[in-house]
CSV table of C-alpha atoms in Angstrom, one decimal:
chain,number,residue,atom,x,y,z
A,1,MET,CA,-0.2,-0.1,-0.2
A,2,GLY,CA,2.5,3.1,0.8
A,3,ILE,CA,2.3,6.1,2.2
A,4,LEU,CA,1.0,8.9,-0.7
A,5,ILE,CA,3.9,12.3,-1.0
A,6,GLU,CA,3.6,15.2,-2.8
A,7,VAL,CA,6.0,16.7,-3.3
A,8,ALA,CA,6.3,20.4,-3.3
A,9,PRO,CA,6.7,22.3,-7.4
A,10,ASP,CA,10.5,24.6,-5.9
A,11,LEU,CA,11.0,20.6,-5.2
A,12,ARG,CA,10.1,18.9,-8.6
A,13,LEU,CA,13.8,18.9,-10.8
A,14,PHE,CA,14.5,16.9,-8.2
A,15,LEU,CA,12.1,13.8,-9.1
A,16,ALA,CA,12.0,11.0,-12.0
A,17,SER,CA,10.6,12.9,-14.9
A,18,ARG,CA,7.9,10.6,-14.6
A,19,HIS,CA,7.0,12.2,-11.1
A,20,ARG,CA,7.4,15.3,-12.1
A,21,ASP,CA,3.2,15.8,-11.4
A,22,GLY,CA,4.9,15.4,-8.3
A,23,ARG,CA,2.8,13.0,-6.7
A,24,VAL,CA,4.2,9.3,-5.9
A,25,ASP,CA,3.1,6.5,-4.5
A,26,ALA,CA,5.7,5.4,-1.6
A,27,ALA,CA,6.7,1.5,-0.6
A,28,VAL,CA,7.2,2.0,3.1
A,29,ASP,CA,9.5,-0.3,5.5
A,30,GLY,CA,8.4,0.2,9.2
A,31,THR,CA,12.4,0.8,10.0
A,32,SER,CA,13.5,3.9,7.4
A,33,SER,CA,12.6,7.4,8.5
A,34,LEU,CA,10.6,9.6,6.7
A,35,GLY,CA,13.7,11.4,6.0
A,36,HIS,CA,15.2,9.0,3.8
A,37,VAL,CA,12.7,8.6,2.5
A,38,VAL,CA,11.6,11.2,0.9
A,39,GLU,CA,15.9,11.4,0.5
A,40,SER,CA,15.6,8.4,-1.8
A,41,LEU,CA,13.1,10.3,-4.2
A,42,GLY,CA,16.2,12.4,-5.1
A,43,VAL,CA,15.3,15.7,-2.9
A,44,PRO,CA,18.0,16.2,-0.6
A,45,LEU,CA,16.5,17.0,2.3
A,46,PRO,CA,18.8,20.8,2.5
A,47,GLU,CA,16.1,21.3,0.5
A,48,VAL,CA,13.6,20.7,2.5
A,49,GLY,CA,11.5,22.6,4.3
A,50,THR,CA,8.4,21.3,5.8
A,51,LEU,CA,6.6,18.3,6.1
A,52,LEU,CA,4.0,17.7,6.6
A,53,LEU,CA,1.9,14.5,8.0
A,54,ASP,CA,-1.7,14.6,6.8
A,55,GLY,CA,-1.9,18.7,7.5
A,56,GLY,CA,0.0,19.1,10.4
A,57,PRO,CA,4.3,19.1,11.4
A,58,VAL,CA,6.6,16.0,11.5
A,59,ALA,CA,9.8,15.2,11.9
A,60,THR,CA,12.3,13.4,9.2
A,61,SER,CA,12.6,11.0,11.8
A,62,HIS,CA,9.2,9.7,11.9
A,63,ARG,CA,8.7,6.2,10.6
A,64,PRO,CA,5.7,6.2,8.2
A,65,VAL,CA,3.2,4.0,7.9
A,66,ASP,CA,0.6,2.7,4.4
A,67,GLY,CA,-1.9,4.8,4.0
A,68,GLU,CA,0.0,8.5,5.6
A,69,HIS,CA,-0.6,11.2,2.9
A,70,VAL,CA,3.2,13.4,3.3
A,71,THR,CA,4.2,16.7,2.0
A,72,VAL,CA,7.1,17.6,1.4
A,73,LEU,CA,7.9,21.6,0.9
A,74,ALA,CA,10.6,23.7,0.1
A,75,VAL,CA,12.7,26.3,2.3
A,76,SER,CA,10.9,29.2,2.8
A,77,ARG,CA,12.7,32.5,0.7
A,78,PRO,CA,13.9,34.4,1.7
A,79,GLN,CA,16.1,31.7,4.0
A,80,PRO,CA,17.2,31.9,7.2
A,81,THR,CA,20.6,32.2,8.0
A,82,PRO,CA,23.6,33.1,10.2
A,83,ASP,CA,23.8,37.0,10.0
A,84,PRO,CA,25.7,38.3,7.7
A,85,PRO,CA,25.5,34.6,5.4
A,86,ARG,CA,28.9,33.8,4.9
A,87,PHE,CA,29.7,31.4,1.3
A,88,LEU,CA,31.2,28.9,0.6
A,89,LEU,CA,30.7,28.2,-2.7
A,90,ASP,CA,32.2,24.5,-5.0
A,91,VAL,CA,34.0,24.1,-8.5
A,92,HIS,CA,32.0,24.2,-10.7
A,93,LEU,CA,30.3,28.1,-9.2
A,94,GLY,CA,34.0,30.0,-10.2
A,95,THR,CA,31.6,33.3,-11.9
A,96,VAL,CA,29.3,33.3,-8.7
A,97,ALA,CA,31.6,33.2,-6.4
A,98,ARG,CA,33.1,36.7,-8.5
A,99,ARG,CA,29.7,37.7,-8.4
A,100,LEU,CA,28.9,37.1,-4.8
A,101,ARG,CA,32.4,39.1,-4.5
A,102,LEU,CA,31.4,42.2,-6.5
A,103,VAL,CA,28.3,42.6,-4.1
A,104,GLY,CA,30.4,42.0,-1.6
A,105,VAL,CA,28.9,39.6,0.0
A,106,ASP,CA,31.3,36.9,1.7
A,107,ALA,CA,32.2,34.2,-0.9
A,108,ALA,CA,35.2,32.2,-0.2
A,109,TYR,CA,35.7,29.6,-3.2
A,110,GLY,CA,38.4,27.3,-4.5
A,111,ASN,CA,38.3,25.1,-7.7
A,112,ASP,CA,40.5,22.4,-5.9
A,113,LEU,CA,38.7,21.5,-2.7
A,114,ASP,CA,37.1,18.1,-3.0
A,115,ASP,CA,33.8,16.8,-1.4
A,116,ASP,CA,35.2,16.2,1.6
A,117,THR,CA,37.0,19.7,2.4
A,118,LEU,CA,34.6,21.8,1.7
A,119,ILE,CA,32.8,20.1,4.1
A,120,ASP,CA,35.1,20.8,6.2
A,121,MET,CA,35.7,24.3,5.7
A,122,ALA,CA,32.4,25.0,5.8
A,123,ASN,CA,32.0,23.1,8.9
A,124,GLU,CA,34.8,25.1,11.1
A,125,GLN,CA,34.0,28.3,9.8
A,126,ARG,CA,29.7,28.4,9.4
A,127,ARG,CA,29.7,29.3,5.6
A,128,ILE,CA,27.0,27.4,3.4
A,129,LEU,CA,28.1,25.0,0.8
A,130,LEU,CA,26.6,26.2,-1.9
A,131,THR,CA,26.5,23.3,-5.3
A,132,GLN,CA,25.2,21.5,-7.8
A,133,ASP,CA,25.8,18.5,-6.8
A,134,ARG,CA,22.9,16.5,-4.8
A,135,GLY,CA,25.2,13.8,-3.4
A,136,ILE,CA,27.0,16.5,-1.6
A,137,LEU,CA,23.5,18.0,-0.3
A,138,ARG,CA,22.6,14.4,1.6
A,139,ARG,CA,26.2,14.2,3.5
A,140,ARG,CA,25.2,14.4,7.3
A,141,LYS,CA,27.9,15.8,8.1
A,142,LEU,CA,27.5,18.9,6.2
A,143,TRP,CA,26.2,21.6,8.5
A,144,PHE,CA,24.6,23.4,6.0
A,145,GLY,CA,24.3,23.4,2.7
A,146,ALA,CA,21.5,24.4,-0.4
A,147,PHE,CA,21.8,23.3,-4.5
A,148,VAL,CA,22.2,26.5,-6.2
A,149,ARG,CA,18.8,26.2,-9.0
A,150,GLY,CA,19.9,27.1,-13.0
A,151,SER,CA,22.5,26.5,-15.1
A,152,ARG,CA,23.9,29.8,-16.0
A,153,PRO,CA,25.7,31.6,-14.5
A,154,ASP,CA,23.2,34.9,-14.2
A,155,GLU,CA,20.8,32.6,-13.3
A,156,GLN,CA,22.7,31.1,-10.1
A,157,PHE,CA,23.4,34.4,-9.1
A,158,ASP,CA,19.5,35.7,-9.5
A,159,ASP,CA,18.3,32.7,-7.2
A,160,LEU,CA,20.9,32.6,-4.8
A,161,LEU,CA,20.3,36.5,-4.2
A,162,ASP,CA,16.4,35.8,-3.4
A,163,ARG,CA,16.9,33.5,-1.3
A,164,PHE,CA,19.0,34.5,1.2
A,165,ALA,CA,18.0,37.3,0.6
A,166,PRO,CA,22.3,38.3,1.6
A,167,PRO,CA,23.1,42.2,3.1
A,168,LEU,CA,24.8,44.0,-0.3
A,169,ARG,CA,27.7,46.4,-0.4
A,170,PRO,CA,29.3,46.4,-3.8
A,171,TRP,CA,32.9,47.1,-4.0
A,172,THR,CA,33.8,46.6,-0.6
A,173,ARG,CA,35.4,42.6,-2.0
A,174,CYS,CA,38.6,41.8,-3.4
A,175,THR,CA,36.6,40.0,-7.0
A,176,ALA,CA,39.9,37.5,-6.7
A,177,CYS,CA,40.0,36.0,-3.3
A,178,ASN,CA,37.0,37.3,-1.2
A,179,GLY,CA,39.7,39.5,1.0
A,180,ARG,CA,38.6,43.2,1.9
A,181,LEU,CA,38.5,46.0,-0.5
A,182,ALA,CA,40.8,49.5,0.9
A,183,PRO,CA,41.0,52.9,-0.7
A,184,VAL,CA,44.3,54.1,-1.4
A,185,ALA,CA,46.6,56.2,-2.6
A,186,LYS,CA,47.5,57.4,-6.2
A,187,GLU,CA,50.9,58.4,-5.1
A,188,GLU,CA,51.3,54.6,-3.5
A,189,ILE,CA,50.9,53.1,-5.6
A,190,GLU,CA,52.0,54.5,-9.5
A,191,HIS,CA,54.8,52.5,-9.8
A,192,ARG,CA,53.0,49.6,-10.6
A,193,LEU,CA,49.6,51.4,-13.2
A,194,GLU,CA,50.0,51.3,-16.2
A,195,PRO,CA,51.7,55.3,-18.3
A,196,GLY,CA,47.3,54.4,-19.4
A,197,THR,CA,45.4,53.8,-16.5
A,198,ARG,CA,48.3,56.6,-14.1
A,199,ARG,CA,47.2,59.0,-17.0
A,200,CYS,CA,43.4,58.4,-17.0
A,201,HIS,CA,42.6,57.3,-13.0
A,202,ASP,CA,43.0,58.7,-10.0
A,203,GLU,CA,41.2,56.3,-8.2
A,204,PHE,CA,42.0,53.5,-6.6
A,205,ALA,CA,41.2,50.5,-4.4
A,206,ARG,CA,43.6,47.8,-3.0
A,207,CYS,CA,43.0,44.1,-1.3
A,208,GLN,CA,44.3,43.9,1.9
A,209,ALA,CA,44.8,40.4,1.2
A,210,CYS,CA,46.8,40.2,-2.4
A,211,ASP,CA,47.6,43.3,-2.9
A,212,ARG,CA,45.3,43.3,-6.0
A,213,LEU,CA,44.5,46.9,-7.3
A,214,TYR,CA,41.4,48.0,-8.7
A,215,TRP,CA,39.6,50.7,-10.4
A,216,LYS,CA,37.4,51.7,-13.0
A,217,GLY,CA,38.9,50.9,-16.3
A,218,ALA,CA,36.7,48.9,-19.2
A,219,HIS,CA,34.2,46.5,-17.6
A,220,HIS,CA,33.0,49.2,-15.0
A,221,GLU,CA,29.1,49.4,-17.3
A,222,ARG,CA,29.2,46.2,-16.7
A,223,LEU,CA,29.6,45.3,-13.6
A,224,ARG,CA,28.1,48.2,-12.6
A,225,GLU,CA,25.3,46.6,-14.6
A,226,ILE,CA,24.8,43.4,-12.7
A,227,VAL,CA,25.5,45.8,-9.3
A,228,ASN,CA,22.9,47.9,-10.1
A,229,ASP,CA,20.5,44.3,-11.2
A,230,ALA,CA,21.5,43.5,-7.7
A,231,ARG,CA,20.3,45.7,-5.4
A,232,ARG,CA,16.8,45.8,-7.7
A,233,MET,CA,16.0,42.2,-6.7
A,234,ARG,CA,17.2,43.1,-3.3
A,235,HIS,CA,14.9,46.1,-2.9
A,236,ALA,CA,12.1,44.4,-5.2
């Protein structure tokens, strides 16, 4: 007989194609937890906000029995996080990491970190691990993870702004290393500038971690568009 599971629309991307209508008749064995049953359908528990049993909240540890009706709801948006939220992005999300840094969000990233290292780093630094790897989100050791929706960086960036609504402080972080930026006098770094840059620009910032220099160069208008779009979305 089993149980009927209804999955919220925002979570149906995790289901097999035959279940994309969101209704699943799932078998139960009397010992597996409800959380285990939901994850066996492909839905990572960090993406689940509330489980309802016959209309009332129930824990993931509940052991379902034949005839029950379970509703699986997605996490609320914006999702509560530590204040301010700090993120760690996996190897496939480098562009999104740079965009988060551009708007002043603390976003750590490394292109050579394996799953175990990512989990340890997220746990030790209390960072939210952002990934499109459902397997890593099923690891019980991970304290806080989130699946990033979208196939393109624009979609992924917008998804994170919508889900977590982080405070935005544009132009305050190094897009290369995530360090803090601070204004620096032109005279102090003039010897490092190309002649054209020295001639055309007077305002500079320097990363306090990696010493990289920043100024309003050729790509500034494109970057400003990203910042302005993020601000509009944040206050929509």
